[in-house]
Coordinates of C-alpha atoms in Angstrom, one line a residue:
M5 CA 67.1 -23.1 -6.3
S6 CA 65.4 -22.7 -3.1
L7 CA 62.6 -20.8 -1.5
A8 CA 65.8 -17.9 -0.1
K9 CA 66.8 -17.1 -3.9
T10 CA 64.1 -17.6 -4.9
M11 CA 63.2 -14.2 -3.0
T12 CA 66.4 -12.8 -3.3
L13 CA 66.4 -12.5 -6.7
A14 CA 62.9 -10.8 -6.5
R15 CA 63.0 -8.8 -4.4
T16 CA 67.1 -7.5 -6.2
A17 CA 64.9 -7.5 -9.8
T18 CA 61.8 -5.2 -8.2
L19 CA 64.7 -2.8 -6.8
E20 CA 66.1 -2.4 -10.3
T21 CA 63.8 -1.9 -12.3
T22 CA 62.5 0.4 -9.8
Q23 CA 65.1 2.7 -9.7
A24 CA 64.9 2.2 -13.5
I25 CA 61.9 3.9 -14.1
A26 CA 62.9 6.3 -11.1
K27 CA 65.6 7.0 -13.2
T28 CA 63.2 7.4 -16.1
L29 CA 61.4 9.9 -14.8
T30 CA 64.1 12.2 -13.6
Q31 CA 65.3 12.6 -17.5
V32 CA 61.6 13.4 -18.4
T33 CA 60.9 17.8 -18.7
I34 CA 57.5 18.5 -17.4
P35 CA 56.2 21.7 -18.6
P36 CA 55.4 25.0 -15.9
L37 CA 52.1 25.9 -15.3
P38 CA 50.7 29.1 -17.0
E39 CA 51.0 32.5 -14.5
W40 CA 47.5 32.6 -14.5
I41 CA 46.7 29.3 -13.1
N42 CA 49.9 30.1 -10.3
R43 CA 48.4 33.7 -9.6
L44 CA 44.4 31.6 -9.2
M45 CA 46.4 28.8 -6.7
A46 CA 48.4 31.0 -4.4
R47 CA 44.8 34.0 -4.3
S48 CA 43.5 29.6 -3.4
N49 CA 45.9 29.7 -0.6
Q50 CA 45.6 33.6 0.8
Y51 CA 42.0 33.4 1.2
G52 CA 40.3 29.6 0.8
A53 CA 39.2 27.2 3.4
S54 CA 42.3 27.5 5.1
V55 CA 42.1 30.9 6.3
F56 CA 38.4 30.7 6.9
D57 CA 35.9 28.2 8.4
R58 CA 33.5 27.8 5.7
S59 CA 30.7 25.3 7.7
F60 CA 29.6 28.7 9.8
V61 CA 28.8 30.6 6.4
V62 CA 26.3 27.4 5.3
L63 CA 25.4 26.7 8.3
G64 CA 24.6 30.5 8.6
L65 CA 22.8 30.7 5.1
T66 CA 21.0 27.3 5.5
M67 CA 18.7 28.6 8.6
Y68 CA 18.4 32.3 7.5
M69 CA 16.9 30.3 4.2
L70 CA 14.7 27.7 6.9
G71 CA 13.2 30.8 8.9
L72 CA 13.0 32.6 5.3
V73 CA 10.7 30.2 4.1
M74 CA 8.6 29.4 7.8
V75 CA 8.0 33.2 8.2
A76 CA 6.0 33.3 4.6
S77 CA 4.6 30.5 5.5
S78 CA 3.1 31.3 9.1
S79 CA 2.8 35.0 9.2
I80 CA 0.8 35.1 6.1
P81 CA -3.4 35.6 7.7
V82 CA -2.0 37.7 10.1
A83 CA -0.5 39.9 7.9
E84 CA -3.1 39.9 5.4
R85 CA -6.2 40.8 8.4
L86 CA -3.2 43.6 10.3
F87 CA -1.9 45.5 6.4
N88 CA -4.3 43.7 4.2
N89 CA -1.0 42.7 2.3
P90 CA 0.3 39.1 2.6
F91 CA 3.6 39.1 2.1
H92 CA 4.3 42.1 4.4
F93 CA 6.2 40.0 7.4
V94 CA 7.4 37.9 4.4
I95 CA 9.4 41.4 3.1
R96 CA 10.3 43.0 5.9
H97 CA 12.2 39.6 7.5
G98 CA 13.6 39.3 3.9
I99 CA 15.2 43.5 4.4
Y100 CA 16.0 42.5 8.2
I101 CA 18.1 39.4 6.5
G102 CA 19.9 41.5 3.7
L103 CA 20.2 44.1 6.5
S104 CA 21.9 42.1 8.7
L105 CA 24.2 40.2 6.0
A106 CA 25.3 44.5 5.4
I107 CA 26.3 44.9 8.7
A108 CA 28.1 41.1 8.5
G109 CA 30.5 42.7 6.1
V110 CA 31.4 45.6 7.9
A111 CA 31.9 43.3 11.1
L112 CA 34.4 40.9 8.6
Q113 CA 36.5 43.8 8.8
V114 CA 37.0 44.2 12.4
P115 CA 39.8 42.6 14.6
M116 CA 38.6 40.9 18.3
A117 CA 41.1 43.4 19.4
W118 CA 38.5 46.0 19.4
W119 CA 36.1 44.3 21.0
H120 CA 38.6 43.1 23.9
K121 CA 39.9 47.2 24.1
N122 CA 36.4 48.1 23.9
S123 CA 34.2 45.9 25.3
S124 CA 34.0 48.0 28.5
Y125 CA 32.5 51.1 26.3
L126 CA 29.6 48.3 24.6
L127 CA 29.3 47.2 27.9
G128 CA 27.8 51.2 28.8
F129 CA 26.3 51.4 25.7
A130 CA 24.1 48.7 26.3
I131 CA 23.5 50.4 30.0
V132 CA 22.7 53.0 28.3
L133 CA 20.1 51.6 25.7
L134 CA 18.4 49.9 28.3
I135 CA 17.8 53.4 30.1
T136 CA 16.3 54.7 27.3
V137 CA 14.2 51.9 26.4
L138 CA 12.9 53.0 29.6
L139 CA 12.2 56.5 29.2
I140 CA 11.1 56.5 25.5
G141 CA 10.6 53.3 24.9
R142 CA 7.5 51.7 22.3
S143 CA 5.2 49.4 24.6
V144 CA 3.6 46.5 22.9
N145 CA 1.5 44.2 24.7
G146 CA 1.8 45.9 28.2
S147 CA 6.2 45.5 27.8
T148 CA 8.3 48.2 26.6
R149 CA 11.6 46.7 25.4
W150 CA 11.9 49.0 21.6
I151 CA 12.7 51.5 20.4
S152 CA 12.1 53.7 17.3
F153 CA 14.4 54.7 14.9
G154 CA 11.4 55.8 11.6
P155 CA 10.3 52.4 9.7
I156 CA 12.8 49.8 12.2
T157 CA 12.4 49.3 15.8
L158 CA 15.0 47.9 17.6
Q159 CA 14.7 45.8 20.9
A160 CA 17.3 46.8 23.8
A161 CA 17.6 43.7 25.4
E162 CA 19.8 41.6 22.2
P163 CA 22.0 44.4 21.7
A164 CA 22.7 44.4 25.9
K165 CA 22.9 40.4 25.7
L166 CA 25.9 40.4 23.1
F167 CA 27.7 43.5 24.1
F168 CA 27.7 42.4 28.1
F169 CA 28.9 38.8 27.1
C170 CA 31.9 41.0 24.9
Y171 CA 32.9 42.5 28.9
L172 CA 31.8 39.4 30.8
S173 CA 34.7 37.8 28.5
A174 CA 37.4 40.6 29.5
Y175 CA 37.2 40.2 32.3
L176 CA 37.7 37.0 33.0
V177 CA 41.1 37.9 31.0
R178 CA 42.0 40.4 33.0
R179 CA 40.5 38.6 36.5
R180 CA 41.0 35.1 35.8
E181 CA 43.1 34.5 38.4
Q182 CA 40.0 36.3 41.2
V183 CA 37.7 34.3 40.1
M184 CA 39.3 30.5 40.8
E185 CA 40.9 31.7 43.7
N186 CA 38.3 34.5 46.2
I187 CA 34.7 35.1 46.1
R188 CA 35.4 38.7 45.8
G189 CA 36.5 38.4 41.7
F190 CA 33.3 35.8 41.7
I191 CA 31.0 38.2 42.4
K192 CA 32.4 41.2 40.8
P193 CA 30.5 40.5 37.2
L194 CA 27.3 39.6 39.2
I195 CA 27.1 42.8 40.4
V196 CA 26.8 44.2 37.0
F197 CA 24.6 41.8 35.7
G198 CA 22.3 42.6 38.7
V199 CA 22.1 45.7 37.1
M200 CA 21.2 44.8 33.7
A201 CA 19.2 42.2 35.1
I202 CA 17.1 45.2 37.2
L203 CA 16.3 47.4 34.3
L204 CA 15.5 44.2 31.5
L205 CA 12.8 43.4 34.3
L206 CA 11.5 46.8 34.5
Q207 CA 10.6 46.7 30.4
P208 CA 9.9 43.7 31.9
D209 CA 11.4 41.1 29.6
L210 CA 12.4 37.8 32.2
G211 CA 13.3 36.2 29.5
T212 CA 16.7 37.6 28.9
V213 CA 17.8 37.7 32.0
I214 CA 17.4 34.0 32.2
V215 CA 19.4 33.6 29.1
M216 CA 21.9 36.2 30.6
F217 CA 22.2 34.3 34.0
V218 CA 22.6 30.8 32.3
T219 CA 25.3 31.9 30.4
T220 CA 27.1 33.9 32.8
F221 CA 26.9 30.9 34.8
G222 CA 27.9 28.7 32.3
L223 CA 30.9 31.0 31.2
L224 CA 32.3 31.6 34.8
F225 CA 31.7 28.0 35.6
L226 CA 34.4 27.1 32.4
A227 CA 36.8 29.7 33.4
G228 CA 37.9 27.1 36.8
A229 CA 35.5 29.0 39.6
K230 CA 35.2 27.0 42.4
L231 CA 31.8 24.8 42.6
W232 CA 30.7 26.4 46.0
Q233 CA 30.3 29.6 44.7
F234 CA 28.3 27.8 41.8
I235 CA 26.3 26.0 44.1
C236 CA 25.7 29.2 46.4
V237 CA 25.2 31.2 43.4
A238 CA 22.7 28.9 41.8
L239 CA 20.5 28.4 45.4
V240 CA 20.2 32.5 44.6
G241 CA 19.6 32.5 41.5
A242 CA 16.2 30.5 41.5
T243 CA 14.6 31.4 44.5
S244 CA 15.1 35.3 42.9
L245 CA 13.3 33.7 40.0
G246 CA 10.6 32.0 41.8
L247 CA 10.1 34.4 43.2
L248 CA 9.2 37.1 40.4
A249 CA 7.2 34.6 39.4
Y250 CA 5.6 34.4 42.2
F251 CA 5.1 37.7 43.0
E252 CA 3.6 38.8 39.3
P253 CA 0.3 37.7 38.7
Y254 CA 1.2 37.3 34.4
R255 CA 3.8 35.2 35.5
W256 CA 3.0 32.9 37.7
R257 CA -0.2 32.4 35.3
R258 CA 2.1 30.7 32.9
V259 CA 3.5 28.5 35.2
T260 CA 0.3 27.0 36.2
S261 CA -0.4 26.8 32.1
F262 CA 3.0 25.2 31.6
L263 CA 1.7 22.4 33.9
D264 CA -1.7 22.0 32.8
P265 CA -2.4 23.8 29.5
W266 CA -5.3 21.8 29.7
Q267 CA -7.3 23.3 32.5
D268 CA -8.0 26.2 31.5
P269 CA -7.8 25.5 26.8
F270 CA -9.7 28.7 26.1
G271 CA -8.4 31.3 28.9
S272 CA -4.1 30.7 29.7
G273 CA -3.6 27.6 28.8
Y274 CA -5.1 29.1 25.0
Q275 CA -2.0 29.6 23.7
L276 CA 0.1 26.2 24.4
T277 CA -2.9 24.2 23.7
Q278 CA -3.1 25.8 20.1
S279 CA 0.8 25.0 19.6
L280 CA 0.7 21.6 20.9
M281 CA -2.1 20.8 19.1
A282 CA 0.4 21.7 16.0
Y283 CA 3.0 19.0 16.5
G284 CA 0.4 16.6 17.0
R285 CA -0.9 17.0 13.9
G286 CA 2.5 16.7 13.0
E287 CA 3.1 13.5 13.1
F288 CA 6.8 12.3 11.6
L289 CA 6.9 14.0 8.2
G290 CA 4.1 16.3 8.5
Q291 CA 1.7 18.1 6.5
G292 CA 3.4 19.6 4.1
L293 CA 4.4 23.4 3.6
G294 CA 2.0 25.5 3.5
N295 CA -0.9 23.0 4.9
S296 CA -1.2 24.0 8.5
I297 CA -4.2 24.5 10.3
Q298 CA -2.9 26.6 13.4
K299 CA -1.5 29.7 12.3
L300 CA -4.8 30.7 10.2
E301 CA -4.9 32.9 13.8
Y302 CA -5.2 30.1 16.1
L303 CA -2.1 30.4 17.3
P304 CA -0.6 33.4 18.7
E305 CA 3.5 35.5 17.6
A306 CA 2.8 31.8 15.2
H307 CA 5.4 34.0 13.0
T308 CA 7.5 35.0 16.0
D309 CA 8.2 33.2 19.6
F310 CA 5.6 30.1 18.4
V311 CA 7.3 29.4 14.5
M312 CA 8.6 26.2 15.3
A313 CA 5.5 25.2 16.3
V314 CA 4.4 25.7 12.5
L315 CA 7.2 24.4 11.4
A316 CA 6.5 21.2 13.7
E317 CA 2.7 21.0 11.5
E318 CA 3.8 21.5 8.6
F319 CA 7.2 19.3 8.6
G320 CA 6.6 17.2 11.8
F321 CA 9.3 15.2 13.6
V322 CA 12.2 15.4 10.2
G323 CA 11.1 19.5 10.4
I324 CA 11.8 19.8 14.0
S325 CA 15.0 17.2 13.8
V326 CA 16.7 19.0 11.1
V327 CA 16.2 22.3 13.5
L328 CA 17.9 20.7 16.0
L329 CA 20.2 19.3 14.1
L330 CA 21.9 22.6 12.2
S331 CA 21.2 24.3 15.9
M332 CA 23.2 21.8 17.8
T333 CA 25.7 21.9 15.4
L334 CA 26.6 25.2 15.0
V335 CA 26.6 25.0 19.2
Y336 CA 28.9 22.3 19.2
K337 CA 31.6 23.7 16.8
A338 CA 31.3 26.9 19.4
L339 CA 32.8 25.2 22.4
I340 CA 35.4 24.0 20.4
L341 CA 35.7 26.3 18.8
G342 CA 36.6 28.2 22.1
R343 CA 38.1 25.5 23.4
Y344 CA 40.7 25.2 20.8
A345 CA 40.9 29.7 21.7
L346 CA 42.2 28.6 25.0
A347 CA 44.9 26.4 24.2
K348 CA 46.5 28.9 22.0
E349 CA 46.1 31.1 25.1
K350 CA 43.8 33.4 23.1
Y351 CA 41.4 33.9 26.0
F352 CA 39.4 36.5 25.1
E353 CA 38.4 34.8 22.0
G354 CA 38.0 31.5 23.4
F355 CA 35.2 33.3 26.5
L356 CA 32.9 35.0 23.5
A357 CA 33.3 31.9 21.9
Y358 CA 32.0 29.7 24.7
A359 CA 29.4 32.7 26.2
I360 CA 28.4 32.5 22.6
G361 CA 28.0 29.0 22.2
I362 CA 25.9 28.9 25.5
W363 CA 24.0 31.6 25.1
M364 CA 22.0 30.3 21.4
C365 CA 22.4 27.2 23.1
F366 CA 19.8 27.6 25.9
Q367 CA 17.7 30.2 23.6
A368 CA 17.5 27.8 20.6
A369 CA 16.2 25.2 24.2
V370 CA 13.6 27.1 25.1
N371 CA 11.7 28.8 22.3
I372 CA 11.6 25.3 21.3
G373 CA 10.9 23.8 24.4
A374 CA 8.1 26.1 25.4
S375 CA 6.1 25.8 22.5
A376 CA 6.5 21.9 22.4
G377 CA 5.2 22.4 26.8
I378 CA 8.3 21.6 27.9
V379 CA 8.9 24.8 30.1
P380 CA 6.9 28.0 30.3
T381 CA 6.4 30.7 27.6
K382 CA 9.7 33.4 27.7
G383 CA 9.2 35.3 24.4
L384 CA 12.8 34.6 22.8
T385 CA 13.2 34.0 19.3
M386 CA 14.1 30.7 18.0
P387 CA 18.2 32.5 17.2
L388 CA 18.5 33.2 13.2
I389 CA 14.9 31.5 11.8
S390 CA 12.3 33.4 14.1
Y391 CA 11.0 36.6 12.9
G392 CA 12.2 40.0 14.9
G393 CA 15.4 42.6 13.0
S394 CA 17.4 43.0 16.5
S395 CA 17.3 40.1 17.3
M396 CA 18.3 38.8 13.4
I397 CA 20.7 41.4 13.4
V398 CA 22.5 40.2 16.7
M399 CA 22.0 36.4 16.3
T400 CA 24.1 37.1 12.6
L401 CA 26.9 39.9 14.8
A402 CA 27.2 36.4 17.3
L403 CA 28.0 34.2 14.2
V404 CA 30.5 37.2 12.5
L405 CA 32.3 36.4 16.1
L406 CA 32.8 33.5 15.3
I407 CA 34.0 33.4 12.0
R408 CA 36.6 36.2 13.0
I409 CA 37.9 34.4 16.1
D410 CA 38.7 31.5 13.5
H411 CA 40.0 33.4 10.6
E412 CA 42.1 35.2 13.2
I413 CA 43.8 31.5 14.4
R414 CA 44.2 30.7 11.2
L415 CA 46.1 33.2 10.0
Q416 CA 48.3 32.6 13.6
S417 CA 49.0 29.3 12.7
I418 CA 49.4 29.9 9.0
Q419 CA 52.0 32.9 9.8
A420 CA 53.6 30.6 12.0
T421 CA 54.0 28.0 9.7
S422 CA 55.6 30.8 7.0
S423 CA 57.7 31.7 9.5
K424 CA 59.3 28.3 10.3
R425 CA 59.7 27.9 6.4
T426 CA 61.4 30.4 5.9
K427 CA 63.8 30.5 9.3
N428 CA 64.8 26.4 7.5
A429 CA 65.2 28.2 4.1
V430 CA 67.5 30.5 6.1
V431 CA 69.2 28.1 7.9
K432 CA 69.4 25.7 4.7
S433 CA 70.9 28.0 2.5
S434 CA 73.6 29.0 5.4
S435 CA 74.5 26.1 5.6
I436 CA 75.2 24.6 1.5
E437 CA 77.1 28.5 1.5
S438 CA 79.6 28.0 4.1
T439 CA 79.5 24.2 2.6
N440 CA 80.6 25.6 -1.1
E441 CA 83.4 28.1 0.9
S442 CA 84.8 25.5 2.3
D443 CA 85.1 23.4 -1.3
N444 CA 86.9 26.3 -2.4
K445 CA 89.5 26.9 -0.2

């Protein structure tokens, strides 16, 4: 028998065997699933991972816990001296985390349409807060940035950033063509930013102004503004920031001490030199949790602005790399979410996701860079890690907005798929009924 005949017989036998197996399987009666399993599967499809991105929650909780551990490790000596309670800051930080989660639970129920509709009112509220803090605010270390509500203090600049970004996102939805085509549409949001910048500089709070400027700059660029407009704004902004630093002695000392902190290690360069010592002692794997020396009142603000220096000393290069990886992942997901929202023609949500991503990225970079001597000290917290109730709550709210944006986009896709399936089922049912009627005739 030839090889071709052999292969033909083999294929025929295989086909007959497959058909016999399929016929046998169709005759097997499969018992129905219990009703409780059907309900569980239906509930899982409705509220499961397909409806929201759980990685946002995992990233947020991981950074919460890491921050709680580092605040506990870095704040014990100063808390013991100031309050005679080594766990004072840890307890407050835990309360802030709980309050942030409670606010997150409420904010998750608010649709993005509400944020879009009320963006102008939110901007007005932010300006009122910035004016109020100048009138009745509490001063700490020469800066008037906090409004006291009994045991709770609110740093007005933190919600002002988020509310301004909401307004800017809504403005780009209304005036995107003007922003892309003429200078007038480009300048209008910068005028609003200028008003807020003046109020922030009166506190003074140059760090927040820089964060808002960079985020506004990036968001306008992503919205499609022309390149020559950015060059002009960048030159004006850089010149203004340089003049603000030069004509304010304490800011200029920060710049000069950043360039050479060892020139005056016990004066203007003291904080940075102590931070660099912490980084140097950390090496690759660190000294171990709780074994930092710089936190023993050598490094000022060890649990707030310089918590990353203590983390570097106790966990080394590996610990810093883990925090950077968490922050980079969160920022990357925010930017990807913004691009996907714009592709789905949800422009407010897309611009707001972009703004949150740029904001978190730049603030984290400035905080780590300042503690490592890469950029001048600006007094910005590390998002979701440093001690600070206002920053924790507002950053949590920003993360909740990302989850809500992702949820609404996924829900829209699920509803579109369901309606398409329903339509196809109706069309198929109609065709079957017409076929049956024709057969009866």
